[in-house]
mmCIF file of C-alpha atoms and ligand atoms in Angstrom:
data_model
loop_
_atom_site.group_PDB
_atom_site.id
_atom_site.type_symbol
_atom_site.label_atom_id
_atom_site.label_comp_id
_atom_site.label_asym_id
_atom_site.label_seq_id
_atom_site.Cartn_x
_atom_site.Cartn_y
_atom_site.Cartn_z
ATOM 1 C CA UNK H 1 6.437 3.486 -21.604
ATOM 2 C CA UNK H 2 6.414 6.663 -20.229
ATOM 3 C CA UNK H 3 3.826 9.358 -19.070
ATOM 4 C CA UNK H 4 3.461 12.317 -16.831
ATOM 5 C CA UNK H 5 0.753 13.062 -14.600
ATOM 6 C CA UNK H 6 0.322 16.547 -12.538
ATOM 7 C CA UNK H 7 -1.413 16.538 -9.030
ATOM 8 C CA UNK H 8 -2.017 19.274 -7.318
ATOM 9 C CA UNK H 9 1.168 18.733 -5.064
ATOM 10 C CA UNK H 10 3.291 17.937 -8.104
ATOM 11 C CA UNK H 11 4.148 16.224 -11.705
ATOM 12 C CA UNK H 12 5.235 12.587 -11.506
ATOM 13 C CA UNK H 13 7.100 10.819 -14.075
ATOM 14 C CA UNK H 14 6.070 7.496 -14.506
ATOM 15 C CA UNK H 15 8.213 5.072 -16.132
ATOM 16 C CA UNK H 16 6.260 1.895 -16.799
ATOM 17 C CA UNK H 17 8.399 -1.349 -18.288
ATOM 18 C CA UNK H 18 11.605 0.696 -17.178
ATOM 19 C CA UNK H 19 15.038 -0.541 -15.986
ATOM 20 C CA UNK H 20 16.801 0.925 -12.995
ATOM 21 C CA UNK H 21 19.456 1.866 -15.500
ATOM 22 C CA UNK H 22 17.002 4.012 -16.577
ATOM 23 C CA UNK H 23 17.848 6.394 -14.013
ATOM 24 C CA UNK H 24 20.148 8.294 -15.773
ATOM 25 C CA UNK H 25 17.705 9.883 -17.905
ATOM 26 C CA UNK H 26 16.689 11.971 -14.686
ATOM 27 C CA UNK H 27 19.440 12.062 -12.944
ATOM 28 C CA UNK H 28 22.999 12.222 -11.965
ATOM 29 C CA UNK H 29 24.451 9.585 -9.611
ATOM 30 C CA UNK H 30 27.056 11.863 -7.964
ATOM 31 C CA UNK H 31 24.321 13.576 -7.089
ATOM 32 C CA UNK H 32 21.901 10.953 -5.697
ATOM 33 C CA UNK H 33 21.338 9.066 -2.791
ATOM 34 C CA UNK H 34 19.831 5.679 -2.566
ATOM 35 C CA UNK H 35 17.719 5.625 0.725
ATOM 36 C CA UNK H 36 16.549 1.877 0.787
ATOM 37 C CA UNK H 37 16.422 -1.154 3.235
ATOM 38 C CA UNK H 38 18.656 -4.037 4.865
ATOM 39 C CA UNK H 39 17.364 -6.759 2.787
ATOM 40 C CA UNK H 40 17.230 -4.281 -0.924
ATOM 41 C CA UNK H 41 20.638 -3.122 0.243
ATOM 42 C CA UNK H 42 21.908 -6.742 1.132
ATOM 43 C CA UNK H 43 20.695 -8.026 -2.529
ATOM 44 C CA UNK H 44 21.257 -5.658 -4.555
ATOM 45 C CA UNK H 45 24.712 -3.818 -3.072
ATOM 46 C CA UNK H 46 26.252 -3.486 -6.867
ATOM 47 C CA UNK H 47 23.496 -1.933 -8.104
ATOM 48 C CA UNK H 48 24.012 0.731 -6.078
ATOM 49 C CA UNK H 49 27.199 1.202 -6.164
ATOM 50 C CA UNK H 50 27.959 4.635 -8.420
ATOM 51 C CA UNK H 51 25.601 6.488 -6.109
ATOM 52 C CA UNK H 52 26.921 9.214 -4.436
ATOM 53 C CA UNK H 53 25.583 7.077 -1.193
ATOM 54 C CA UNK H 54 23.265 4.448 0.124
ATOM 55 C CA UNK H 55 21.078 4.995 3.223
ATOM 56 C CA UNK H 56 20.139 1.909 4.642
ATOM 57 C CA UNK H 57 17.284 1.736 6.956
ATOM 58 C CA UNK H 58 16.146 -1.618 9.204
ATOM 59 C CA UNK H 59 13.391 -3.163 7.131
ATOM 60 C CA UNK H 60 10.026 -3.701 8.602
ATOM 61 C CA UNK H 61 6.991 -1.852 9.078
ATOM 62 C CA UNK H 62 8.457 -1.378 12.693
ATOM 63 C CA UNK H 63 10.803 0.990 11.702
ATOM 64 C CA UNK H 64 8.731 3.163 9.721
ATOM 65 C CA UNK H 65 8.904 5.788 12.487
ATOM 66 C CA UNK H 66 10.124 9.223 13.392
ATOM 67 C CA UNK H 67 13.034 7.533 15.046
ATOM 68 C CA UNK H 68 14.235 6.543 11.708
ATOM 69 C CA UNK H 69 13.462 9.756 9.729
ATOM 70 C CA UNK H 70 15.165 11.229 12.511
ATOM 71 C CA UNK H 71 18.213 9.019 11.886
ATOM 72 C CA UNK H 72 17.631 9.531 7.628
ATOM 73 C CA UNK H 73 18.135 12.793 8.278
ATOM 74 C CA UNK H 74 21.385 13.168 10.239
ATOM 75 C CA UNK H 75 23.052 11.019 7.420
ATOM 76 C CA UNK H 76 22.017 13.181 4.983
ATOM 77 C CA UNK H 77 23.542 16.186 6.711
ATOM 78 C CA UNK H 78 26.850 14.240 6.646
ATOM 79 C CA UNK H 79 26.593 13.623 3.103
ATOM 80 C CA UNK H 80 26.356 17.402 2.478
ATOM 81 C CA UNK H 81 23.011 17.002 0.755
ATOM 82 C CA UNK H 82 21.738 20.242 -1.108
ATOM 83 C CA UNK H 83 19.469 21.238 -2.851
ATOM 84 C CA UNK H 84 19.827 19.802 -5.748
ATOM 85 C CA UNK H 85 20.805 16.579 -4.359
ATOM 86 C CA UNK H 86 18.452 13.615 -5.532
ATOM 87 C CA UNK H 87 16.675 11.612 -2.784
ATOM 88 C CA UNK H 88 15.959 8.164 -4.696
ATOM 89 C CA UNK H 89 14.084 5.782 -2.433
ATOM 90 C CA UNK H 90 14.214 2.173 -3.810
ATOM 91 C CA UNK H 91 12.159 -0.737 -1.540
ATOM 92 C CA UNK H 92 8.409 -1.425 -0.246
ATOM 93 C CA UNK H 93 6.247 1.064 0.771
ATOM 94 C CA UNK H 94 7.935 1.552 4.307
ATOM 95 C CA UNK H 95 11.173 3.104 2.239
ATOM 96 C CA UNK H 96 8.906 4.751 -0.286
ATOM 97 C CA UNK H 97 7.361 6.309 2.940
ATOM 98 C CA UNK H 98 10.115 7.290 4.766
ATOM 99 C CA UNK H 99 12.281 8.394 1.100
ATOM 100 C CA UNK H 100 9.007 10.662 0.878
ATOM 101 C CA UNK H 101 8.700 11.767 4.181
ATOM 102 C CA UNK H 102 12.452 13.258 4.316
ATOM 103 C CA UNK H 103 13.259 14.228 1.117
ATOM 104 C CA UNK H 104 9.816 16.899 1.343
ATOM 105 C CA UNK H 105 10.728 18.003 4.766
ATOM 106 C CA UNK H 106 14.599 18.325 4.804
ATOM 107 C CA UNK H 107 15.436 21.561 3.939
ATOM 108 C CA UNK H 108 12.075 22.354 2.923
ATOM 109 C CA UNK H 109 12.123 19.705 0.450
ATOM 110 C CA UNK H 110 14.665 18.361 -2.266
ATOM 111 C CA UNK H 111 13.912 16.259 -5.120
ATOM 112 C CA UNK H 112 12.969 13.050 -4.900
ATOM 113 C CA UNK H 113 11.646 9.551 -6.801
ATOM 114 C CA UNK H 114 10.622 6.021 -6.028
ATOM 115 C CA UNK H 115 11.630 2.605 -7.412
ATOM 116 C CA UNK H 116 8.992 0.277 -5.288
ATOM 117 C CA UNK H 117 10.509 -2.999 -5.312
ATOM 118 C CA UNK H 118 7.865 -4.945 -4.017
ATOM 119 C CA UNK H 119 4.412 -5.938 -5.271
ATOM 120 C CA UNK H 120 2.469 -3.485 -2.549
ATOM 121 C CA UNK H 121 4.380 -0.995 -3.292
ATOM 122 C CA UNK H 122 4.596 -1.023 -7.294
ATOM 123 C CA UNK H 123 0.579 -1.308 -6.924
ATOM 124 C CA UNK H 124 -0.327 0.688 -3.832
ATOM 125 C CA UNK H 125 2.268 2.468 -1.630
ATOM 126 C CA UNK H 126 4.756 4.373 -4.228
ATOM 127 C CA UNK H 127 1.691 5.809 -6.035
ATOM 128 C CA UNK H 128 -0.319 8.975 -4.540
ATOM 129 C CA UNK H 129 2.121 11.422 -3.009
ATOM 130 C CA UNK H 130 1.295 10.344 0.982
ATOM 131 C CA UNK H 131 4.198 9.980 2.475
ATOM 132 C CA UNK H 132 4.386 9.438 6.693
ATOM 133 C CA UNK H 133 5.566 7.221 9.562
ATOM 134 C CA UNK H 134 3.674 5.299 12.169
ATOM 135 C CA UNK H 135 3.291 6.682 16.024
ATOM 136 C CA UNK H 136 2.720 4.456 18.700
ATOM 137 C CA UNK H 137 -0.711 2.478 17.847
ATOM 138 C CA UNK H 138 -1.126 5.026 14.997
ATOM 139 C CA UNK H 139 -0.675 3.655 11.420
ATOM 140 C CA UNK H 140 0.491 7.164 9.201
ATOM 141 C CA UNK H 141 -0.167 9.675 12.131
ATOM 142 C CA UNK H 142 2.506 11.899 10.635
ATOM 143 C CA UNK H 143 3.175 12.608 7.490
ATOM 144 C CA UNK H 144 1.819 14.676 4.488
ATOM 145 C CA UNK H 145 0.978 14.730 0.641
ATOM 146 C CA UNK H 146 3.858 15.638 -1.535
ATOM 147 C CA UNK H 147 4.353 13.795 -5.306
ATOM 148 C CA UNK H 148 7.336 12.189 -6.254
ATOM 149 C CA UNK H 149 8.850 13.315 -9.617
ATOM 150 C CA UNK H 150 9.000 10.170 -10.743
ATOM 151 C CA UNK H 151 8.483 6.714 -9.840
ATOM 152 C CA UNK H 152 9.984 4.137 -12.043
ATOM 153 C CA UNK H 153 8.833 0.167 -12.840
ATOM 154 C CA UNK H 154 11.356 -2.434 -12.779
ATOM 155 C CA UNK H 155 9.441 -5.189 -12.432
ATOM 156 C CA UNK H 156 12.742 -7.949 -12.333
ATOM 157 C CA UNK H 157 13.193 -6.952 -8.628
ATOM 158 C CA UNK H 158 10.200 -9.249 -8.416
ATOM 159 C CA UNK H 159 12.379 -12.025 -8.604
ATOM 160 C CA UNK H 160 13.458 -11.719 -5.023
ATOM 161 C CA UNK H 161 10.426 -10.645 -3.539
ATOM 162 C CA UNK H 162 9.173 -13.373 -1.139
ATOM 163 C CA UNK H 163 6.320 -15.478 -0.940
ATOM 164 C CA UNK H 164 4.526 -13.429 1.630
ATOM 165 C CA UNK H 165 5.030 -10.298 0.066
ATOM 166 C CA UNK H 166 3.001 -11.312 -3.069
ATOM 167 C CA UNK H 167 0.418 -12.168 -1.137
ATOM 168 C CA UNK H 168 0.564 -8.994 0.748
ATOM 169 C CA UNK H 169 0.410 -6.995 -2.966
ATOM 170 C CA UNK H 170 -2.313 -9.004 -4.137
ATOM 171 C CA UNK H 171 -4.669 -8.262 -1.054
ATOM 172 C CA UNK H 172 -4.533 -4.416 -2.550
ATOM 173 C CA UNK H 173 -4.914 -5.819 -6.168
ATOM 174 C CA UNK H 174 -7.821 -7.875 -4.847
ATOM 175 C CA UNK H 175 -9.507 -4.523 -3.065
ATOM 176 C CA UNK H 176 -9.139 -2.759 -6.194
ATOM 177 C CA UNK H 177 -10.751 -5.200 -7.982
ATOM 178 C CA UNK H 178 -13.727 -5.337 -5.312
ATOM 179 C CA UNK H 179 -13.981 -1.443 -5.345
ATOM 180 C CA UNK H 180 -14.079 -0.331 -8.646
ATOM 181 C CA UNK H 181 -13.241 -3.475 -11.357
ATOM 182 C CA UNK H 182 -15.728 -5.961 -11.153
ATOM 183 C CA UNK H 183 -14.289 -7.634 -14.532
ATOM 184 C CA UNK H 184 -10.856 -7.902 -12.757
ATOM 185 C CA UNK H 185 -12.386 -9.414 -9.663
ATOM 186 C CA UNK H 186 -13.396 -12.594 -12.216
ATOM 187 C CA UNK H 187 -10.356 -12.081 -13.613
ATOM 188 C CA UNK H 188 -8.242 -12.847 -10.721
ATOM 189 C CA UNK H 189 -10.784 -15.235 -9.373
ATOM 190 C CA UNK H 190 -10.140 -17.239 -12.549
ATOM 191 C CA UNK H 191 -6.172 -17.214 -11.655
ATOM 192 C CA UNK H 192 -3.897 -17.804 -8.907
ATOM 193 C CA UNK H 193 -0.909 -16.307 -7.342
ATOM 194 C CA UNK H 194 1.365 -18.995 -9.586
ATOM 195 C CA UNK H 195 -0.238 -18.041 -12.560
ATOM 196 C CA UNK H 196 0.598 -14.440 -11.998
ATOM 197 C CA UNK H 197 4.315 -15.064 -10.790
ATOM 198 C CA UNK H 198 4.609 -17.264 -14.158
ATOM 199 C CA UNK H 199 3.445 -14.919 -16.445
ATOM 200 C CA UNK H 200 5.287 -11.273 -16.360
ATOM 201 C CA UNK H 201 3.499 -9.807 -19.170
ATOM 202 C CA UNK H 202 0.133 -10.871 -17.482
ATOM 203 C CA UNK H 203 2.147 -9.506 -14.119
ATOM 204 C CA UNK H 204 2.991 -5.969 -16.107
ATOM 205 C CA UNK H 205 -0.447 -5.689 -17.345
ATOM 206 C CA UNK H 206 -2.481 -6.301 -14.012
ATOM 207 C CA UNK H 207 0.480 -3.991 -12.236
ATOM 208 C CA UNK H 208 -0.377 -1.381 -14.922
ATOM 209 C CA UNK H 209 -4.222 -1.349 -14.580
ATOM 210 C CA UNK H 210 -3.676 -0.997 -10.809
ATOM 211 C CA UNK H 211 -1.591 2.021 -11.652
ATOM 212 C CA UNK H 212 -4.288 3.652 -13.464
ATOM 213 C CA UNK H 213 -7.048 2.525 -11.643
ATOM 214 C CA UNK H 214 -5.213 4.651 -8.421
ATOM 215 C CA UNK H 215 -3.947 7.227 -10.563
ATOM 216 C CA UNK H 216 -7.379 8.269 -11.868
ATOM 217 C CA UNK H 217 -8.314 8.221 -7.619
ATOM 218 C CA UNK H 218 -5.874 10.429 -6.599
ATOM 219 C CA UNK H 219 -5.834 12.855 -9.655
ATOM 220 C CA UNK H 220 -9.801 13.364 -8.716
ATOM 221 C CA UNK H 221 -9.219 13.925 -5.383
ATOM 222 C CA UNK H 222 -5.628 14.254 -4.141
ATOM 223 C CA UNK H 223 -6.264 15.440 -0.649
ATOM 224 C CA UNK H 224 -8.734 12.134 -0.072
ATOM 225 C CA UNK H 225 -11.870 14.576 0.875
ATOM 226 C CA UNK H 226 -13.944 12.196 -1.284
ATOM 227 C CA UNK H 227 -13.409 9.281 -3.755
ATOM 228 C CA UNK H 228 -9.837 8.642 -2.509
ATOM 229 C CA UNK H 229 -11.438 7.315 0.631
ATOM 230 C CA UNK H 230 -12.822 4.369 -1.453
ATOM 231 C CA UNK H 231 -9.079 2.915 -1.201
ATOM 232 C CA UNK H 232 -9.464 2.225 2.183
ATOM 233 C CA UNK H 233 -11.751 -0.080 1.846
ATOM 234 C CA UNK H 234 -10.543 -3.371 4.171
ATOM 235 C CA UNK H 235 -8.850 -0.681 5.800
ATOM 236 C CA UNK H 236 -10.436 0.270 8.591
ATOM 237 C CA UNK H 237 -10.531 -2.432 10.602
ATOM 238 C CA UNK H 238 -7.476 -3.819 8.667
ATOM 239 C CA UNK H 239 -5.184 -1.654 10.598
ATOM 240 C CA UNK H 240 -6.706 -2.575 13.875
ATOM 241 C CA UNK H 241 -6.222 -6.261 13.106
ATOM 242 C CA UNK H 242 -2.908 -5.352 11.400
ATOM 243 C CA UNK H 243 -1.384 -3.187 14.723
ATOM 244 C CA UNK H 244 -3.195 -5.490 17.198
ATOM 245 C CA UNK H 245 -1.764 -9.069 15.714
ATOM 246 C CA UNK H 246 1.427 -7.752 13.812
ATOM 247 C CA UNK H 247 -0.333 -9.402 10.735
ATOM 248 C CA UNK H 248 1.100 -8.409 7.409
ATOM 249 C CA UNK H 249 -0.786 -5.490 6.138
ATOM 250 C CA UNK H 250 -1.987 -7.233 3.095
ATOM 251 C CA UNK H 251 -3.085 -10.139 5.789
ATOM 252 C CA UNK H 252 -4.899 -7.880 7.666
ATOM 253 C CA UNK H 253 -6.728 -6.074 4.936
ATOM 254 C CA UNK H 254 -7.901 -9.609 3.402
ATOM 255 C CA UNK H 255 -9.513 -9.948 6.340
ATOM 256 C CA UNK H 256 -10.803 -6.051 6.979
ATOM 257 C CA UNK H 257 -12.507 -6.812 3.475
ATOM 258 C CA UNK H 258 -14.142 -9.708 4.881
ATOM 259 C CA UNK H 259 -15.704 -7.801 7.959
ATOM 260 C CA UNK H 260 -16.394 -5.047 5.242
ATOM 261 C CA UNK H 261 -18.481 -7.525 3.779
ATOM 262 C CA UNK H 262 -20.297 -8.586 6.582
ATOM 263 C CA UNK H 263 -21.331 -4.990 7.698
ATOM 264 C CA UNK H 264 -22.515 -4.284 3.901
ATOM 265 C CA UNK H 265 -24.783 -7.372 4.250
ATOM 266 C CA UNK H 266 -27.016 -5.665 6.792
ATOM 267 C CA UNK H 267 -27.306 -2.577 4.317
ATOM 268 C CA UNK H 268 -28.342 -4.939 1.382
ATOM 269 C CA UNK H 269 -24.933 -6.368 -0.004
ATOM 270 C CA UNK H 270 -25.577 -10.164 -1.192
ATOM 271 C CA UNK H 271 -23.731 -12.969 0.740
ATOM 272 C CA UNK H 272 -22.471 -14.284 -2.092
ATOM 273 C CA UNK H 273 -19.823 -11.035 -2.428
ATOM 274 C CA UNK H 274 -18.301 -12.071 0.953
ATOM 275 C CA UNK H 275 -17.897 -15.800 -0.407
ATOM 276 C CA UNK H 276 -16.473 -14.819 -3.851
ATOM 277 C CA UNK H 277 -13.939 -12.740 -2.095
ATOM 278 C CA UNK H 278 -12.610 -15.631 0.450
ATOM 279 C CA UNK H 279 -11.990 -17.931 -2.171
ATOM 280 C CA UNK H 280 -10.213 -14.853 -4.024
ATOM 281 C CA UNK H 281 -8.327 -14.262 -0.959
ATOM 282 C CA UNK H 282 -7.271 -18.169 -0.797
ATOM 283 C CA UNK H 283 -5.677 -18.064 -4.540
ATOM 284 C CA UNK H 284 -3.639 -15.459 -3.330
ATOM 285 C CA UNK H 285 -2.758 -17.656 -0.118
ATOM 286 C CA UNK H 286 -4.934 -15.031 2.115
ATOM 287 C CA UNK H 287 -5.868 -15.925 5.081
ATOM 288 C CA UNK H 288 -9.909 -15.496 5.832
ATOM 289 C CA UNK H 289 -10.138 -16.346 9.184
ATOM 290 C CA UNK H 290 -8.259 -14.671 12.657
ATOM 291 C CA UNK H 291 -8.799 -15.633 16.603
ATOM 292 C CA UNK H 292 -9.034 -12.251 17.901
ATOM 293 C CA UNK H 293 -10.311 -10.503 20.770
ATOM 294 C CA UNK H 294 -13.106 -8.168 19.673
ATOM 295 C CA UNK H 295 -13.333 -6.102 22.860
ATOM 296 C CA UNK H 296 -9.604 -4.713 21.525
ATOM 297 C CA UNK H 297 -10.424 -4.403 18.518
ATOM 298 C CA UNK H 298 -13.480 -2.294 19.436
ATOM 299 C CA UNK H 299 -11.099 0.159 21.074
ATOM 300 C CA UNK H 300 -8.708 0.631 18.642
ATOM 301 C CA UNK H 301 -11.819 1.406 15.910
ATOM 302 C CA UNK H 302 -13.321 3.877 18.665
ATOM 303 C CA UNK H 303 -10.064 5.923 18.259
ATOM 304 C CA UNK H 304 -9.645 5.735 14.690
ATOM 305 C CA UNK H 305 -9.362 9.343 13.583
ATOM 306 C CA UNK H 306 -12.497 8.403 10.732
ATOM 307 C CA UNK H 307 -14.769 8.616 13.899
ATOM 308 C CA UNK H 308 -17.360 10.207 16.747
ATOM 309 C CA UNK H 309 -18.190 9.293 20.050
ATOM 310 C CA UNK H 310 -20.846 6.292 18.576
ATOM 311 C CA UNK H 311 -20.238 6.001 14.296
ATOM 312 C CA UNK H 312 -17.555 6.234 12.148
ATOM 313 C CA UNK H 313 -17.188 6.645 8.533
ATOM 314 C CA UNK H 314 -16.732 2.966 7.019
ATOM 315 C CA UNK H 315 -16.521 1.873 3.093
ATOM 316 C CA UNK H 316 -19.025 -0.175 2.476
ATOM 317 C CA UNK H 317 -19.526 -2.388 -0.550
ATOM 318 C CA UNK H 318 -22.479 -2.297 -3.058
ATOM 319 C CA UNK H 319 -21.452 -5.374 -5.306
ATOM 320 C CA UNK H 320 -18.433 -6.331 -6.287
ATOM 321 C CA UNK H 321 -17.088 -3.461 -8.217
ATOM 322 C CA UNK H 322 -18.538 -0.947 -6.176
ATOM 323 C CA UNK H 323 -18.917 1.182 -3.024
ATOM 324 C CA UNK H 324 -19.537 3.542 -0.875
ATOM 325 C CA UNK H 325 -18.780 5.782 2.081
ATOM 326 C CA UNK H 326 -21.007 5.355 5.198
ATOM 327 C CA UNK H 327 -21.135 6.560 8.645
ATOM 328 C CA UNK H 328 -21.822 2.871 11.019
ATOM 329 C CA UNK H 329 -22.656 2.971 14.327
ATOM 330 C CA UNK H 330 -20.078 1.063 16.346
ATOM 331 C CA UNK H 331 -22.675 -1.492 18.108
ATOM 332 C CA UNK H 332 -23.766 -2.297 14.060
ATOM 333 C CA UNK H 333 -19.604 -2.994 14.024
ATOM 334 C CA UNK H 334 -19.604 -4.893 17.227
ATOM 335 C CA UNK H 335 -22.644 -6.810 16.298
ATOM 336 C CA UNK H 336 -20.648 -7.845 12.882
ATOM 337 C CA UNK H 337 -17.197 -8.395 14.669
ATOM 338 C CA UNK H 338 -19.240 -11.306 16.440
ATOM 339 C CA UNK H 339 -20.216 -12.855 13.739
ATOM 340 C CA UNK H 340 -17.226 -12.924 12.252
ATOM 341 C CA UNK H 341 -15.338 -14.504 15.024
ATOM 342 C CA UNK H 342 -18.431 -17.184 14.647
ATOM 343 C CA UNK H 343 -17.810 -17.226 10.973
ATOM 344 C CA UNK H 344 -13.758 -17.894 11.595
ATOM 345 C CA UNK H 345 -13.986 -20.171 14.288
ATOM 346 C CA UNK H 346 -17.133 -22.927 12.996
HETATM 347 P P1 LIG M 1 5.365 -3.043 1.657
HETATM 348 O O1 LIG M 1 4.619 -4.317 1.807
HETATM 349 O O2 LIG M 1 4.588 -1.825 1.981
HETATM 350 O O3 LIG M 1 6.077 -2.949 0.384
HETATM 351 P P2 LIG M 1 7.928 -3.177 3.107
HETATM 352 O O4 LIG M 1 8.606 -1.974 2.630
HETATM 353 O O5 LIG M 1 8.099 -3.523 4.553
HETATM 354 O O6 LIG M 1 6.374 -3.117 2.898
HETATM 355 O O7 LIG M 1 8.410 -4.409 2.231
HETATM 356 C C1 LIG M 1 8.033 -5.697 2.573
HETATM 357 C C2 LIG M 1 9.229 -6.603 2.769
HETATM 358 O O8 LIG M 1 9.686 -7.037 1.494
HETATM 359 C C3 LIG M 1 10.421 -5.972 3.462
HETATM 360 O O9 LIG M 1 10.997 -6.938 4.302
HETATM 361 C C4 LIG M 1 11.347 -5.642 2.305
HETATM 362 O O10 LIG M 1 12.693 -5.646 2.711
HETATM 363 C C5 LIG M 1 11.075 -6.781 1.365
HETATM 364 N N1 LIG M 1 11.306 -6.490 -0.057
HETATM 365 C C6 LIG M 1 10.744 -5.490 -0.781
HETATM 366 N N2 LIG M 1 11.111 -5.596 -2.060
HETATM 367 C C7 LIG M 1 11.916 -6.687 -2.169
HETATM 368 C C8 LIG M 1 12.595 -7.319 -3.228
HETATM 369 N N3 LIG M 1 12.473 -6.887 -4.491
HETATM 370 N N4 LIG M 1 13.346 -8.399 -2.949
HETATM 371 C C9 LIG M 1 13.423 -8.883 -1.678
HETATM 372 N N5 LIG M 1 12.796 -8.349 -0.638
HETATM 373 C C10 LIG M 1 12.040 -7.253 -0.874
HETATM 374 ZN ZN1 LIG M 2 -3.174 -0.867 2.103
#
């Protein structure tokens, strides 16, 4: 299936139920280069073979950095990349990032496409046109909003992807569900992570309602001055848990949701949310509960770039299905971070 949307920073292709063979509808392989990373390249060397070359990054959310654009870059010059020379990134969201984040840059931009190979990314990271690297502390500090032309679903490469890594996708599937898709939220709630990994046409079908469900985000509001900050929901303090404890990000926005939770409580949000989304997390082998230090994590949320010198703008949930943006004092944060720790550790 096949459909094209157009965002303000570009028309993307999307090839749903696709094949990677599909590729040569779009493009030619002489003229193409794979950017992807050392365990994709390790797996799947033959697939890539006809490409006019493979640039193979270190994977790990580590290496999403300038560093390694830096290093993207000066193979690309050796390749004698112009122009017209395809920049195909196929992995998780850190290639899908970095692919992004060099092909719109180098030389002012050439074209480029994603194949996300893992869960996250088939759901979350490929889709939406931000493409960055991490600095220091800071998750995404540089980067900017450019579409891909096309971004194409092979959902076999599934069959590699491991354990932890579906657990990291569903924590986004999970937050979509709690944001906007309250029927989805019983849905999975009904399920598990084996049922999914079992099924692939239940698989295609959730991975395809998460497609849409972002799509119709970003093609409202792109440039995130509005609804698109709804997807961060979990987010917030995700990244703080996620940068702090080198948690998966999926891990870490399980348990953002959580504290999400417990902040919407004091503006009205029933308990009972917060419950129904732990035992969602556990089917999808989640964690709900972390030892950390709050007085860290405090400081990391006062320099989030959402924030002032005492509030900061936090998604807050209405019910299940729901929610909104809200500017929370930090002590109403603190206050919640304790009880959390309480919650984790009784
Ligand atoms: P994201 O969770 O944003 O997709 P990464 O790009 O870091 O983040 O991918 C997560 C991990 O999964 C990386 O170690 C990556 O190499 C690995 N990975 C991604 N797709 C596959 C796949 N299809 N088979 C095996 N490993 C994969
Ligand atoms: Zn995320």
């Amino acid at each position: 299936m096949q459909y094209s949307l157009t965002f303000p920073t570009g028309t993307v292709q999307y090839m749903l139920h696709s094949h990677f063979e599909a590729l040569d509808g779009i493009c030619d392989r002489k003229q193409a280069i794979i950017i992807t990373d050392s365990n994709i390249a390790g797996q799947y060397k033959s697939l890539f073979q006809s490409f006019q070359a493979v640039i193979t990054i270190p994977a790990g959310e580590k290496n999403k950095s300038l560093t390694t654009a830096s290093s993207v870059i000066t193979q690309l010059l050796a390749q004698k990349t112009t122009k017209k020379t395809w920049i195909i990134g196929v992995g998780g969201g850190v290639v899908t990032d970095i692919a992004g984040f060099v092909a719109s840059v180098y030389m002012r931009g050439v074209p480029f496409g994603f194949v996300p190979t893992s869960l996250l990314g088939m759901v979350d990271a490929a889709i939406g046109g931000k493409n960055g690297v991490n600095l220091g502390l800071q998750k995404n500090l540089v980067g900017n909003i450019k579409q891909p032309r096309f971004i194409l679903y092979d959902t076999s490469f599934l069959k590699t992807l491991p354990e932890k890594e579906w657990s990291n996708g569903f924590a986004e599937i999970i937050k979509y569900a709690m944001v906007f898709d309250e029927r989805l939220f019983t849905e999975l709630s009904k399920r598990d992570i084996g049922y999914y990994r079992d099924n692939p046409n239940a698989l295609s079908t959730l991975i395809e309602s998460c497609v849409n469900m972002k799509n119709k985000i970003v093609l409202a509001d792109e440039q995130e001055g509005g609804a698109r900050k709804l997807l961060n929901f979990g987010h917030t303090a995700g990244h703080a848990f996620e940068t702090l404890y080198q948690l998966p990000h999926g891990y870490a926005v399980g348990l953002g949701m959580i504290l999400a939770c417990i902040i919407s409580e004091k503006y009205g949000l029933h308990s009972s949310a917060k419950n129904k989304l732990a035992i969602a997390l556990l089917k999808y082998q989640l964690p709900i509960t972390l030892d950390f230090d709050k007085s860290r994590i405090m400081e990391i949320l006062r320099l989030d770039k959402k924030g002032n010198a005492d509030s900061i703008d936090f998604i807050m949930l209405q019910h299940i299905g729901e929610a909104v943006v809200r500017n929370i004092p930090f002590d109403v944060i603190e206050n919640s971070l304790s009880y959390f720790t309480y919650a984790s550790s009784h």
